[in-house]
mmCIF file of C-alpha atoms in Angstrom:
data_model
loop_
_atom_site.group_PDB
_atom_site.id
_atom_site.type_symbol
_atom_site.label_atom_id
_atom_site.label_comp_id
_atom_site.label_asym_id
_atom_site.label_seq_id
_atom_site.Cartn_x
_atom_site.Cartn_y
_atom_site.Cartn_z
ATOM 1 C CA MET A 1 -3.837 8.292 -22.020
ATOM 2 C CA SER A 2 -0.724 7.229 -23.971
ATOM 3 C CA ARG A 3 2.259 5.268 -22.297
ATOM 4 C CA GLU A 4 4.456 8.668 -22.629
ATOM 5 C CA ASN A 5 1.720 10.771 -21.101
ATOM 6 C CA GLU A 6 1.474 7.748 -18.441
ATOM 7 C CA LEU A 7 5.123 8.058 -18.025
ATOM 8 C CA THR A 8 5.496 11.721 -17.766
ATOM 9 C CA GLN A 9 2.615 11.790 -14.785
ATOM 10 C CA SER A 10 4.347 8.829 -13.345
ATOM 11 C CA THR A 11 7.175 10.442 -13.183
ATOM 12 C CA SER A 12 6.014 13.484 -11.963
ATOM 13 C CA ALA A 13 3.788 12.576 -8.951
ATOM 14 C CA MET A 14 6.581 10.549 -7.829
ATOM 15 C CA GLY A 15 8.160 13.773 -6.233
ATOM 16 C CA GLN A 16 4.374 13.968 -3.700
ATOM 17 C CA GLY A 17 4.313 12.407 -0.626
ATOM 18 C CA ARG A 18 7.997 11.694 -0.444
ATOM 19 C CA GLU A 19 9.235 11.170 3.444
ATOM 20 C CA VAL A 20 10.271 14.887 4.506
ATOM 21 C CA CYS A 21 13.764 14.065 6.230
ATOM 22 C CA ASP A 22 15.429 15.655 8.873
ATOM 23 C CA THR A 23 17.964 17.838 7.432
ATOM 24 C CA GLN A 24 20.567 17.374 10.009
ATOM 25 C CA ALA A 25 23.966 15.789 8.822
ATOM 26 C CA PRO A 26 24.954 13.126 11.201
ATOM 27 C CA ILE A 27 28.400 13.672 12.434
ATOM 28 C CA GLU A 28 30.620 11.588 10.449
ATOM 29 C CA VAL A 29 31.996 8.148 12.529
ATOM 30 C CA VAL A 30 34.531 5.395 11.738
ATOM 31 C CA THR A 31 31.649 2.374 11.267
ATOM 32 C CA ALA A 32 32.813 -0.720 12.918
ATOM 33 C CA ASN A 33 32.063 -4.436 10.717
ATOM 34 C CA TRP A 34 31.700 -7.474 12.829
ATOM 35 C CA ASP A 35 30.952 -10.302 10.828
ATOM 36 C CA VAL A 36 29.251 -13.187 12.765
ATOM 37 C CA ARG A 37 27.993 -15.268 9.976
ATOM 38 C CA VAL A 38 29.515 -18.374 11.959
ATOM 39 C CA LEU A 39 26.730 -18.231 14.384
ATOM 40 C CA VAL A 40 24.073 -18.482 11.745
ATOM 41 C CA SER A 41 25.976 -21.359 10.185
ATOM 42 C CA ALA A 42 26.224 -22.940 13.392
ATOM 43 C CA GLU A 43 22.503 -22.423 14.363
ATOM 44 C CA LYS A 44 21.765 -24.532 10.793
ATOM 45 C CA ASN A 45 24.318 -26.836 11.794
ATOM 46 C CA GLN A 46 22.412 -27.642 15.262
ATOM 47 C CA GLU A 47 19.123 -27.518 13.596
ATOM 48 C CA MET A 48 20.258 -30.560 11.450
ATOM 49 C CA GLY A 49 21.737 -32.296 14.607
ATOM 50 C CA ASN A 50 25.572 -31.396 13.887
ATOM 51 C CA ILE A 51 26.726 -29.723 16.564
ATOM 52 C CA SER A 52 30.647 -30.366 16.265
ATOM 53 C CA LEU A 53 33.120 -28.115 15.292
ATOM 54 C CA ASP A 54 36.401 -28.683 14.145
ATOM 55 C CA VAL A 55 39.323 -25.950 15.691
ATOM 56 C CA LYS A 56 39.063 -23.437 13.072
ATOM 57 C CA LYS A 57 35.431 -23.422 13.294
ATOM 58 C CA GLU A 58 35.208 -23.220 17.016
ATOM 59 C CA SER A 59 37.652 -19.988 17.036
ATOM 60 C CA ALA A 60 35.849 -18.226 14.354
ATOM 61 C CA HIS A 61 32.551 -18.975 16.754
ATOM 62 C CA GLN A 62 34.192 -17.693 19.491
ATOM 63 C CA GLN A 63 35.643 -14.671 18.330
ATOM 64 C CA ALA A 64 31.997 -13.887 16.662
ATOM 65 C CA LEU A 65 30.279 -14.366 20.234
ATOM 66 C CA ILE A 66 32.938 -11.701 21.059
ATOM 67 C CA ASP A 67 31.915 -9.604 18.577
ATOM 68 C CA LEU A 68 28.675 -9.448 19.061
ATOM 69 C CA GLN A 69 29.070 -8.560 22.834
ATOM 70 C CA ALA A 70 30.935 -5.697 21.511
ATOM 71 C CA ALA A 71 28.188 -4.854 18.979
ATOM 72 C CA ALA A 72 25.846 -5.114 22.209
ATOM 73 C CA ALA A 73 28.133 -2.786 24.159
ATOM 74 C CA CYS A 74 27.296 -0.251 21.445
ATOM 75 C CA ILE A 75 23.912 -0.078 21.858
ATOM 76 C CA ARG A 76 24.213 0.183 25.641
ATOM 77 C CA GLN A 77 26.266 3.109 25.139
ATOM 78 C CA GLY A 78 23.776 4.670 22.842
ATOM 79 C CA GLN A 79 25.305 4.033 19.693
ATOM 80 C CA THR A 80 23.361 2.559 16.795
ATOM 81 C CA VAL A 81 24.135 -0.680 15.161
ATOM 82 C CA ALA A 82 22.946 -2.673 12.114
ATOM 83 C CA PHE A 83 22.091 -5.897 12.594
ATOM 84 C CA PRO A 84 20.480 -8.913 10.448
ATOM 85 C CA THR A 85 16.908 -10.447 11.140
ATOM 86 C CA GLU A 86 14.801 -12.801 9.135
ATOM 87 C CA THR A 87 12.873 -9.833 7.285
ATOM 88 C CA VAL A 88 15.529 -6.843 6.463
ATOM 89 C CA TYR A 89 18.672 -5.842 8.109
ATOM 90 C CA GLY A 90 17.544 -3.310 11.080
ATOM 91 C CA LEU A 91 19.029 -0.427 12.572
ATOM 92 C CA GLY A 92 19.097 -0.965 16.565
ATOM 93 C CA ALA A 93 19.374 1.543 19.181
ATOM 94 C CA ASP A 94 18.027 1.506 23.138
ATOM 95 C CA ALA A 95 14.455 2.137 22.937
ATOM 96 C CA ARG A 96 14.315 3.674 25.923
ATOM 97 C CA SER A 97 16.922 6.405 25.166
ATOM 98 C CA THR A 98 15.726 9.701 23.492
ATOM 99 C CA ALA A 99 19.285 10.730 22.546
ATOM 100 C CA ALA A 100 19.735 6.989 20.816
ATOM 101 C CA VAL A 101 16.558 7.178 18.771
ATOM 102 C CA GLU A 102 17.233 10.438 17.424
ATOM 103 C CA ALA A 103 20.379 9.081 16.235
ATOM 104 C CA VAL A 104 18.371 6.703 14.201
ATOM 105 C CA PHE A 105 16.366 9.328 12.632
ATOM 106 C CA VAL A 106 19.487 11.401 11.938
ATOM 107 C CA ALA A 107 21.252 8.658 10.562
ATOM 108 C CA LYS A 108 18.380 7.537 8.086
ATOM 109 C CA GLY A 109 17.410 11.291 7.511
ATOM 110 C CA ARG A 110 13.623 9.716 8.670
ATOM 111 C CA PRO A 111 10.623 11.322 9.239
ATOM 112 C CA SER A 112 9.805 11.957 13.247
ATOM 113 C CA ASP A 113 5.943 11.373 12.515
ATOM 114 C CA ASN A 114 7.002 7.314 11.858
ATOM 115 C CA PRO A 115 6.459 5.427 14.667
ATOM 116 C CA LEU A 116 9.765 2.400 15.064
ATOM 117 C CA ILE A 117 9.672 -1.280 16.082
ATOM 118 C CA VAL A 118 10.942 -2.615 19.409
ATOM 119 C CA HIS A 119 12.200 -5.656 19.224
ATOM 120 C CA ILE A 120 13.004 -8.256 21.914
ATOM 121 C CA ALA A 121 14.346 -11.313 22.991
ATOM 122 C CA HIS A 122 12.115 -12.905 25.160
ATOM 123 C CA ARG A 123 8.583 -12.757 25.901
ATOM 124 C CA ASP A 124 9.023 -10.999 29.800
ATOM 125 C CA GLN A 125 10.669 -8.217 28.219
ATOM 126 C CA LEU A 126 7.135 -7.137 27.082
ATOM 127 C CA ASP A 127 5.223 -6.757 29.922
ATOM 128 C CA ALA A 128 7.583 -3.718 30.823
ATOM 129 C CA LEU A 129 6.897 -2.289 27.830
ATOM 130 C CA VAL A 130 3.067 -2.517 27.503
ATOM 131 C CA THR A 131 -0.140 -2.125 29.332
ATOM 132 C CA GLU A 132 -2.202 -4.886 28.516
ATOM 133 C CA VAL A 133 -2.242 -7.811 25.771
ATOM 134 C CA ASN A 134 -5.744 -9.374 24.969
ATOM 135 C CA GLY A 135 -6.263 -13.068 24.758
ATOM 136 C CA ALA A 136 -6.073 -12.767 20.529
ATOM 137 C CA ALA A 137 -2.655 -10.995 20.857
ATOM 138 C CA GLU A 138 -1.153 -13.998 23.243
ATOM 139 C CA ALA A 139 -2.582 -16.176 20.278
ATOM 140 C CA LEU A 140 -0.791 -14.344 17.772
ATOM 141 C CA MET A 141 2.127 -14.541 19.649
ATOM 142 C CA ALA A 142 2.127 -18.193 20.301
ATOM 143 C CA ALA A 143 1.581 -18.987 17.005
ATOM 144 C CA PHE A 144 3.838 -16.625 15.111
ATOM 145 C CA TRP A 145 6.790 -15.270 17.987
ATOM 146 C CA PRO A 146 10.039 -15.281 17.305
ATOM 147 C CA GLY A 147 8.857 -14.292 13.665
ATOM 148 C CA PRO A 148 7.990 -11.792 10.942
ATOM 149 C CA LEU A 149 4.679 -10.634 13.221
ATOM 150 C CA THR A 150 5.006 -7.066 15.008
ATOM 151 C CA LEU A 151 1.950 -6.189 17.135
ATOM 152 C CA VAL A 152 0.562 -2.689 18.122
ATOM 153 C CA LEU A 153 -0.294 -2.852 21.728
ATOM 154 C CA PRO A 154 -1.009 -0.088 24.494
ATOM 155 C CA VAL A 155 2.508 1.719 25.589
ATOM 156 C CA ARG A 156 3.449 1.563 29.228
ATOM 157 C CA PRO A 157 4.284 5.195 30.423
ATOM 158 C CA GLY A 158 7.743 5.832 30.349
ATOM 159 C CA ALA A 159 8.735 2.643 29.158
ATOM 160 C CA VAL A 160 10.430 3.481 25.784
ATOM 161 C CA SER A 161 11.439 6.978 24.417
ATOM 162 C CA PRO A 162 8.435 9.187 22.999
ATOM 163 C CA ARG A 163 10.536 9.844 19.760
ATOM 164 C CA VAL A 164 9.721 5.888 19.208
ATOM 165 C CA THR A 165 6.173 5.942 19.544
ATOM 166 C CA ALA A 166 5.782 8.943 17.522
ATOM 167 C CA GLY A 167 3.644 10.431 20.123
ATOM 168 C CA LEU A 168 0.938 7.587 20.438
ATOM 169 C CA ASP A 169 0.174 5.893 22.703
ATOM 170 C CA THR A 170 0.898 2.618 21.407
ATOM 171 C CA VAL A 171 4.159 0.524 20.198
ATOM 172 C CA ALA A 172 4.917 -1.542 18.076
ATOM 173 C CA VAL A 173 6.616 -4.746 19.353
ATOM 174 C CA ARG A 174 7.737 -7.797 17.600
ATOM 175 C CA MET A 175 10.810 -10.563 18.369
ATOM 176 C CA PRO A 176 12.600 -11.616 15.344
ATOM 177 C CA ASP A 177 13.057 -15.315 14.187
ATOM 178 C CA HIS A 178 16.710 -14.928 13.699
ATOM 179 C CA PRO A 179 19.927 -16.455 15.989
ATOM 180 C CA VAL A 180 22.232 -13.037 15.750
ATOM 181 C CA ALA A 181 19.180 -10.400 16.570
ATOM 182 C CA LEU A 182 18.181 -12.369 19.410
ATOM 183 C CA GLN A 183 21.459 -12.742 20.748
ATOM 184 C CA LEU A 184 22.094 -9.004 20.299
ATOM 185 C CA ILE A 185 18.899 -7.865 21.720
ATOM 186 C CA ALA A 186 20.047 -10.369 24.927
ATOM 187 C CA ALA A 187 23.266 -9.217 25.357
ATOM 188 C CA ALA A 188 22.407 -5.716 24.713
ATOM 189 C CA ALA A 189 19.983 -6.023 28.345
ATOM 190 C CA CYS A 190 17.357 -3.735 26.523
ATOM 191 C CA PRO A 191 14.873 -3.181 24.253
ATOM 192 C CA VAL A 192 15.915 -2.086 20.957
ATOM 193 C CA ALA A 193 14.189 0.070 18.401
ATOM 194 C CA ALA A 194 15.143 -1.129 14.476
ATOM 195 C CA PRO A 195 13.604 0.580 11.343
ATOM 196 C CA SER A 196 15.396 -1.215 8.290
ATOM 197 C CA ALA A 197 19.116 -0.326 8.416
ATOM 198 C CA ASN A 198 18.999 2.349 4.952
ATOM 199 C CA ARG A 199 18.415 5.621 3.982
ATOM 200 C CA SER A 200 15.301 6.828 4.443
ATOM 201 C CA GLY A 201 13.094 6.221 1.191
ATOM 202 C CA ARG A 202 15.804 3.886 -0.613
ATOM 203 C CA PRO A 203 14.989 -0.067 -0.760
ATOM 204 C CA SER A 204 15.704 -1.846 2.535
ATOM 205 C CA PRO A 205 18.851 -3.951 3.006
ATOM 206 C CA THR A 206 18.941 -7.675 2.507
ATOM 207 C CA LEU A 207 22.355 -7.985 2.329
ATOM 208 C CA ALA A 208 25.270 -6.040 5.321
ATOM 209 C CA ALA A 209 26.497 -4.616 1.816
ATOM 210 C CA HIS A 210 23.622 -2.933 1.553
ATOM 211 C CA VAL A 211 23.981 -1.120 4.819
ATOM 212 C CA ARG A 212 27.169 -0.293 4.094
ATOM 213 C CA GLU A 213 26.265 1.419 1.163
ATOM 214 C CA ASP A 214 23.873 3.916 2.759
ATOM 215 C CA LEU A 215 24.981 4.155 6.205
ATOM 216 C CA ALA A 216 29.149 3.359 6.680
ATOM 217 C CA GLY A 217 30.137 6.865 8.388
ATOM 218 C CA ARG A 218 26.412 7.299 9.791
ATOM 219 C CA ILE A 219 26.006 4.615 12.505
ATOM 220 C CA GLY A 220 28.292 3.122 14.617
ATOM 221 C CA GLY A 221 28.541 -0.460 13.639
ATOM 222 C CA ILE A 222 27.183 -3.534 11.638
ATOM 223 C CA VAL A 223 26.542 -6.864 12.392
ATOM 224 C CA ASP A 224 27.280 -8.814 9.351
ATOM 225 C CA GLY A 225 25.093 -12.250 9.282
ATOM 226 C CA GLY A 226 24.614 -13.005 5.343
ATOM 227 C CA PRO A 227 21.993 -12.480 3.623
ATOM 228 C CA THR A 228 18.093 -12.400 5.301
ATOM 229 C CA GLY A 229 15.389 -14.916 4.584
ATOM 230 C CA VAL A 230 12.683 -13.376 3.945
ATOM 231 C CA GLY A 231 13.026 -10.093 2.273
ATOM 232 C CA VAL A 232 10.458 -8.125 3.023
ATOM 233 C CA GLU A 233 9.595 -6.279 6.342
ATOM 234 C CA SER A 234 7.139 -8.113 9.157
ATOM 235 C CA THR A 235 3.688 -7.784 9.425
ATOM 236 C CA VAL A 236 1.958 -5.591 11.537
ATOM 237 C CA VAL A 237 -0.973 -5.400 13.334
ATOM 238 C CA GLN A 238 -3.106 -4.328 15.968
ATOM 239 C CA VAL A 239 -6.021 -6.457 18.201
ATOM 240 C CA GLY A 240 -9.013 -4.607 18.408
ATOM 241 C CA ASP A 241 -10.639 -5.426 22.261
ATOM 242 C CA ASP A 242 -13.341 -7.953 20.133
ATOM 243 C CA GLY A 243 -10.372 -9.916 18.926
ATOM 244 C CA THR A 244 -10.401 -8.197 15.314
ATOM 245 C CA VAL A 245 -6.657 -8.170 14.254
ATOM 246 C CA THR A 246 -6.412 -5.490 11.529
ATOM 247 C CA ILE A 247 -3.303 -5.614 9.111
ATOM 248 C CA LEU A 248 -1.754 -2.395 9.153
ATOM 249 C CA ARG A 249 1.203 -3.257 7.149
ATOM 250 C CA PRO A 250 1.129 -6.341 4.989
ATOM 251 C CA GLY A 251 4.490 -8.348 5.380
ATOM 252 C CA GLY A 252 6.114 -12.146 6.096
ATOM 253 C CA ILE A 253 3.021 -13.406 7.678
ATOM 254 C CA THR A 254 -0.217 -13.533 5.651
ATOM 255 C CA ALA A 255 -3.360 -12.916 6.036
ATOM 256 C CA GLU A 256 -4.013 -16.254 5.137
ATOM 257 C CA GLN A 257 -2.018 -17.773 8.389
ATOM 258 C CA LEU A 258 -3.594 -14.949 10.344
ATOM 259 C CA SER A 259 -6.988 -15.916 9.544
ATOM 260 C CA ALA A 260 -5.880 -19.867 10.818
ATOM 261 C CA VAL A 261 -5.676 -18.256 14.563
ATOM 262 C CA ALA A 262 -7.759 -15.151 14.664
ATOM 263 C CA ALA A 263 -11.700 -15.196 14.689
ATOM 264 C CA ARG A 264 -11.476 -12.008 12.484
ATOM 265 C CA VAL A 265 -9.030 -10.700 10.418
ATOM 266 C CA ALA A 266 -9.447 -7.171 8.450
ATOM 267 C CA THR A 267 -6.989 -4.725 6.497
ATOM 268 C CA ASP A 268 -6.777 -1.122 7.516
ATOM 269 C CA PRO A 269 -8.663 1.232 5.002
ATOM 270 C CA ALA A 270 -5.366 3.177 4.447
ATOM 271 C CA LEU A 271 -3.825 -0.192 2.265
ATOM 272 C CA LEU A 272 -6.958 0.033 0.516
ATOM 273 C CA ALA A 273 -6.976 3.448 -0.425
ATOM 274 C CA GLU A 274 -5.256 3.479 -4.123
ATOM 275 C CA GLY A 275 -2.936 6.122 -4.845
ATOM 276 C CA ALA A 276 -2.723 7.540 -1.409
ATOM 277 C CA ASP A 277 0.400 9.613 -1.540
ATOM 278 C CA GLY A 278 0.529 10.205 2.494
ATOM 279 C CA VAL A 279 0.079 13.778 2.368
ATOM 280 C CA GLY A 280 -2.029 15.431 5.158
ATOM 281 C CA SER A 281 -3.041 11.899 5.843
ATOM 282 C CA PRO A 282 -2.855 11.478 10.069
ATOM 283 C CA ALA A 283 0.447 10.032 11.613
ATOM 284 C CA PRO A 284 0.793 6.418 10.974
ATOM 285 C CA ARG A 285 -0.276 3.988 13.216
ATOM 286 C CA SER A 286 2.816 1.911 11.419
ATOM 287 C CA PRO A 287 6.014 2.128 9.811
ATOM 288 C CA GLY A 288 5.526 1.990 6.517
ATOM 289 C CA MET A 289 1.737 3.744 6.213
ATOM 290 C CA LYS A 290 2.906 6.787 4.431
ATOM 291 C CA TYR A 291 5.544 7.916 2.237
ATOM 292 C CA THR A 292 7.029 6.346 -0.776
ATOM 293 C CA HIS A 293 9.339 3.969 0.644
ATOM 294 C CA TYR A 294 11.750 1.415 -0.834
ATOM 295 C CA ALA A 295 12.183 3.708 -3.918
ATOM 296 C CA PRO A 296 15.040 3.298 -6.666
ATOM 297 C CA ALA A 297 16.605 6.429 -8.363
ATOM 298 C CA GLY A 298 14.667 5.883 -11.396
ATOM 299 C CA ALA A 299 10.658 6.550 -12.215
ATOM 300 C CA LEU A 300 9.161 3.112 -11.420
ATOM 301 C CA CYS A 301 5.822 1.784 -12.338
ATOM 302 C CA VAL A 302 3.635 -1.005 -11.892
ATOM 303 C CA VAL A 303 1.672 -2.934 -14.404
ATOM 304 C CA GLU A 304 -1.458 -5.070 -13.629
ATOM 305 C CA GLY A 305 -3.407 -7.110 -15.604
ATOM 306 C CA PRO A 306 -3.687 -10.392 -17.889
ATOM 307 C CA PRO A 307 -0.119 -11.824 -18.398
ATOM 308 C CA ALA A 308 -0.141 -11.385 -22.087
ATOM 309 C CA ALA A 309 -1.534 -8.029 -22.202
ATOM 310 C CA VAL A 310 1.064 -6.862 -19.249
ATOM 311 C CA ALA A 311 3.757 -8.385 -21.711
ATOM 312 C CA ALA A 312 2.475 -5.948 -25.029
ATOM 313 C CA TRP A 313 2.261 -3.083 -22.595
ATOM 314 C CA ILE A 314 5.760 -3.360 -21.082
ATOM 315 C CA SER A 315 7.506 -4.319 -24.315
ATOM 316 C CA ALA A 316 6.359 -1.242 -25.983
ATOM 317 C CA ALA A 317 7.016 1.413 -23.237
ATOM 318 C CA LEU A 318 10.877 -0.567 -22.756
ATOM 319 C CA ALA A 319 10.752 0.421 -26.503
ATOM 320 C CA GLU A 320 9.551 4.008 -26.523
ATOM 321 C CA ALA A 321 11.678 4.643 -23.201
ATOM 322 C CA ALA A 322 14.637 3.716 -25.175
ATOM 323 C CA GLN A 323 14.022 5.568 -28.266
ATOM 324 C CA ARG A 324 13.649 8.847 -25.720
ATOM 325 C CA GLY A 325 17.403 7.637 -24.468
ATOM 326 C CA GLU A 326 16.294 6.439 -21.116
ATOM 327 C CA ARG A 327 18.593 3.507 -19.565
ATOM 328 C CA THR A 328 15.745 0.903 -18.923
ATOM 329 C CA ALA A 329 15.127 -2.069 -16.503
ATOM 330 C CA VAL A 330 12.035 -4.391 -15.696
ATOM 331 C CA LEU A 331 11.458 -6.592 -13.036
ATOM 332 C CA ALA A 332 9.461 -9.557 -14.525
ATOM 333 C CA PHE A 333 8.656 -13.140 -13.154
ATOM 334 C CA ALA A 334 10.735 -16.045 -14.894
ATOM 335 C CA GLU A 335 7.902 -17.060 -17.110
ATOM 336 C CA HIS A 336 8.078 -13.584 -19.001
ATOM 337 C CA ALA A 337 11.936 -12.389 -18.221
ATOM 338 C CA GLU A 338 13.337 -13.636 -21.488
ATOM 339 C CA GLN A 339 11.066 -11.773 -23.862
ATOM 340 C CA TYR A 340 11.851 -8.385 -22.274
ATOM 341 C CA ARG A 341 14.259 -6.257 -24.221
ATOM 342 C CA ALA A 342 16.012 -3.657 -21.794
ATOM 343 C CA ASP A 343 19.128 -2.594 -20.348
ATOM 344 C CA ALA A 344 18.343 -4.773 -17.690
ATOM 345 C CA VAL A 345 16.167 -6.992 -16.603
ATOM 346 C CA PHE A 346 15.624 -8.751 -13.285
ATOM 347 C CA SER A 347 14.105 -12.288 -12.659
ATOM 348 C CA LEU A 348 11.897 -12.068 -9.257
ATOM 349 C CA GLY A 349 11.529 -16.026 -9.737
ATOM 350 C CA ASP A 350 8.307 -17.997 -10.546
ATOM 351 C CA ALA A 351 5.019 -15.952 -10.168
ATOM 352 C CA SER A 352 3.659 -19.110 -8.583
ATOM 353 C CA GLU A 353 6.204 -19.084 -5.381
ATOM 354 C CA LEU A 354 5.945 -15.514 -4.260
ATOM 355 C CA GLU A 355 8.355 -16.518 -1.360
ATOM 356 C CA GLU A 356 11.266 -15.805 -4.192
ATOM 357 C CA ALA A 357 9.986 -12.475 -4.921
ATOM 358 C CA ALA A 358 10.075 -11.135 -1.836
ATOM 359 C CA ARG A 359 13.949 -12.459 -1.045
ATOM 360 C CA ARG A 360 14.621 -11.097 -4.567
ATOM 361 C CA LEU A 361 12.726 -7.529 -4.517
ATOM 362 C CA TYR A 362 14.798 -4.990 -2.709
ATOM 363 C CA ALA A 363 18.086 -6.444 -4.069
ATOM 364 C CA ALA A 364 16.627 -6.082 -7.618
ATOM 365 C CA LEU A 365 15.561 -2.612 -6.972
ATOM 366 C CA ARG A 366 19.312 -1.266 -5.951
ATOM 367 C CA SER A 367 20.354 -3.214 -8.658
ATOM 368 C CA CYS A 368 18.390 -1.038 -11.035
ATOM 369 C CA ASP A 369 20.350 2.256 -9.080
ATOM 370 C CA GLU A 370 23.794 0.438 -9.852
ATOM 371 C CA GLN A 371 22.821 -0.122 -13.662
ATOM 372 C CA GLY A 372 21.793 3.644 -13.542
ATOM 373 C CA ALA A 373 18.076 2.816 -14.677
ATOM 374 C CA THR A 374 15.975 6.112 -15.235
ATOM 375 C CA TYR A 375 13.329 4.179 -16.346
ATOM 376 C CA ILE A 376 11.636 1.017 -14.514
ATOM 377 C CA VAL A 377 8.887 -1.191 -15.254
ATOM 378 C CA ALA A 378 7.578 -3.831 -12.868
ATOM 379 C CA GLU A 379 4.931 -6.492 -13.380
ATOM 380 C CA ALA A 380 2.076 -6.835 -10.264
ATOM 381 C CA CYS A 381 1.601 -10.286 -9.389
ATOM 382 C CA SER A 382 -1.658 -11.928 -7.049
ATOM 383 C CA ARG A 383 -2.196 -10.254 -4.091
ATOM 384 C CA GLU A 384 -2.971 -13.242 -2.294
ATOM 385 C CA GLY A 385 -0.757 -14.764 0.288
ATOM 386 C CA LEU A 386 2.954 -13.017 0.436
ATOM 387 C CA GLY A 387 1.879 -11.551 -2.608
ATOM 388 C CA ALA A 388 0.168 -8.631 -0.623
ATOM 389 C CA ALA A 389 3.356 -7.499 0.632
ATOM 390 C CA VAL A 390 5.140 -8.081 -2.589
ATOM 391 C CA MET A 391 2.380 -5.421 -4.013
ATOM 392 C CA ASN A 392 2.502 -3.062 -1.260
ATOM 393 C CA ARG A 393 6.255 -2.508 -1.323
ATOM 394 C CA LEU A 394 6.322 -2.455 -5.396
ATOM 395 C CA LEU A 395 3.458 0.177 -5.291
ATOM 396 C CA LYS A 396 5.274 2.122 -2.406
ATOM 397 C CA ALA A 397 8.565 2.193 -4.422
ATOM 398 C CA ALA A 398 6.758 3.003 -7.352
ATOM 399 C CA GLY A 399 4.723 6.173 -5.116
ATOM 400 C CA ASN A 400 1.734 4.164 -6.244
ATOM 401 C CA GLN A 401 1.703 4.644 -9.729
ATOM 402 C CA LEU A 402 -0.150 1.399 -10.810
ATOM 403 C CA ILE A 403 -1.221 0.844 -14.975
ATOM 404 C CA GLN A 404 -3.957 -1.401 -15.298
ATOM 405 C CA VAL A 405 -4.064 -2.974 -18.819
ATOM 406 C CA GLY A 406 -7.183 -5.312 -19.635
ATOM 407 C CA ASP A 407 -9.764 -6.592 -17.656
ATOM 408 C CA PRO A 408 -9.844 -7.691 -15.062
ATOM 409 C CA PRO A 409 -6.898 -7.156 -12.843
ATOM 410 C CA LEU A 410 -5.087 -9.741 -10.930
ATOM 411 C CA SER A 411 -6.522 -10.865 -7.657
#
C-alpha cells in the first residue's frame, strides 16, 4: 500500500470510533480564575527545608489559600472547577451530586458510558465510597498513594452519583500527588469526580491555559497551579480476588512498578486488541478504554519500526504531503528531530527518557492545532515502562492508525 493510500485510509478511519458527545449546549457562564501557583512553590521550598517567606510572598500565599477556599466552595455548591494534579488538569465536581456530574459531561461533551475517576484527599474517605478493599489493593495504595494510580473497586450503593460509575457496580478512585489538588479536595469536604479538563476527544491539558482554551465560559472556575508533572493520566487497575492486578489503562505508574508490589500483573485484553475503535464494545470499566481520545484536529498516524526505516518513511511521507498542499507536522525524538522537513517539528525529548516524552506529548498535540497542521506523523517509542502509556495515548490520538515499517517493530 502506498503512503498516500495509507494516509487516505488513516484519515477516513479517524472518523470511526470517536466519542458520541452530549449535544446539550452548556449555559454560558463567567469562569473564575484563581492563580495559586505560589502554593506549589511553597510546597517545594518546604521539601527543600526552606520554610521562610518574605512579607510579599506571605501575602500572596495567604491570598492563594483564600482563593482555594473559594474554589472549594464552588464545588460544594455544585459547580465545576478545573484544578491541577500531578498528571493533567482535572475538571472536578461533587461526585455525590448527579446535577454537578452532569454539568461535567455537558461542559466536556463527554459520552455518558465513560465512567469518571473519583479523587480523594485522605485514605479514610475511601471507606465511604467502596464496600471492600482486599490486601493486594491495600498494598498498592501503601506503595503508590498519593500518586498516579487509580483503583477500580466495588462501589458502595448510593455513595456516588450513578453518572460517575456509568451504571457499573464499581468505582474508580485515586489520591492525587499534588499539593493544590489535595488541599482543594480536603477543603471541598466531598469526593471529587474529575476527568481531564478538556473538551472530549481533545488532547488533555497540562497547563491552565489549555483549560481556558477548551472550557472558558463552560465551567465555574479554573485553579492555576502551573504546569503538571507526569503529563499523562494515571494508571488504572483492577485487583482480582486472587490478587492479580489487571491494567485497564497504562499511565504514570508502570507495569514494572506494579510488579514490584503485586504477585501478578496482567493487561486487560482490550488494550492488546490492535485497531479496536470502541464501536459496539461493552461499556468501559475505566476512562480511556473506548473511543478516539487526545486527538489533534489534523490526521495523525504513528510509525513504528527500526529507527532508520521509520525516518525514511516519515521523510518521504512528509514530502508527499507537502506536495499535496498539506500543512505538515512531526512528533519525533531528539535523536532524529533535526532531519525532518515539516512545517512544524516537535521534539519529545530523548527516546531513552520517556518521562520527558510523557510531559511534552499533549502540549505538542495542541501545538499541532495551533500551527494548523493537517497531516501529522509521530515516531513510535518503546512500549516498555512509561512507554506503554505514551504509546497508548499516541495511538488513541491517532485513532489507532499505526504504520509498521521494517521488521521487527519496537519492543
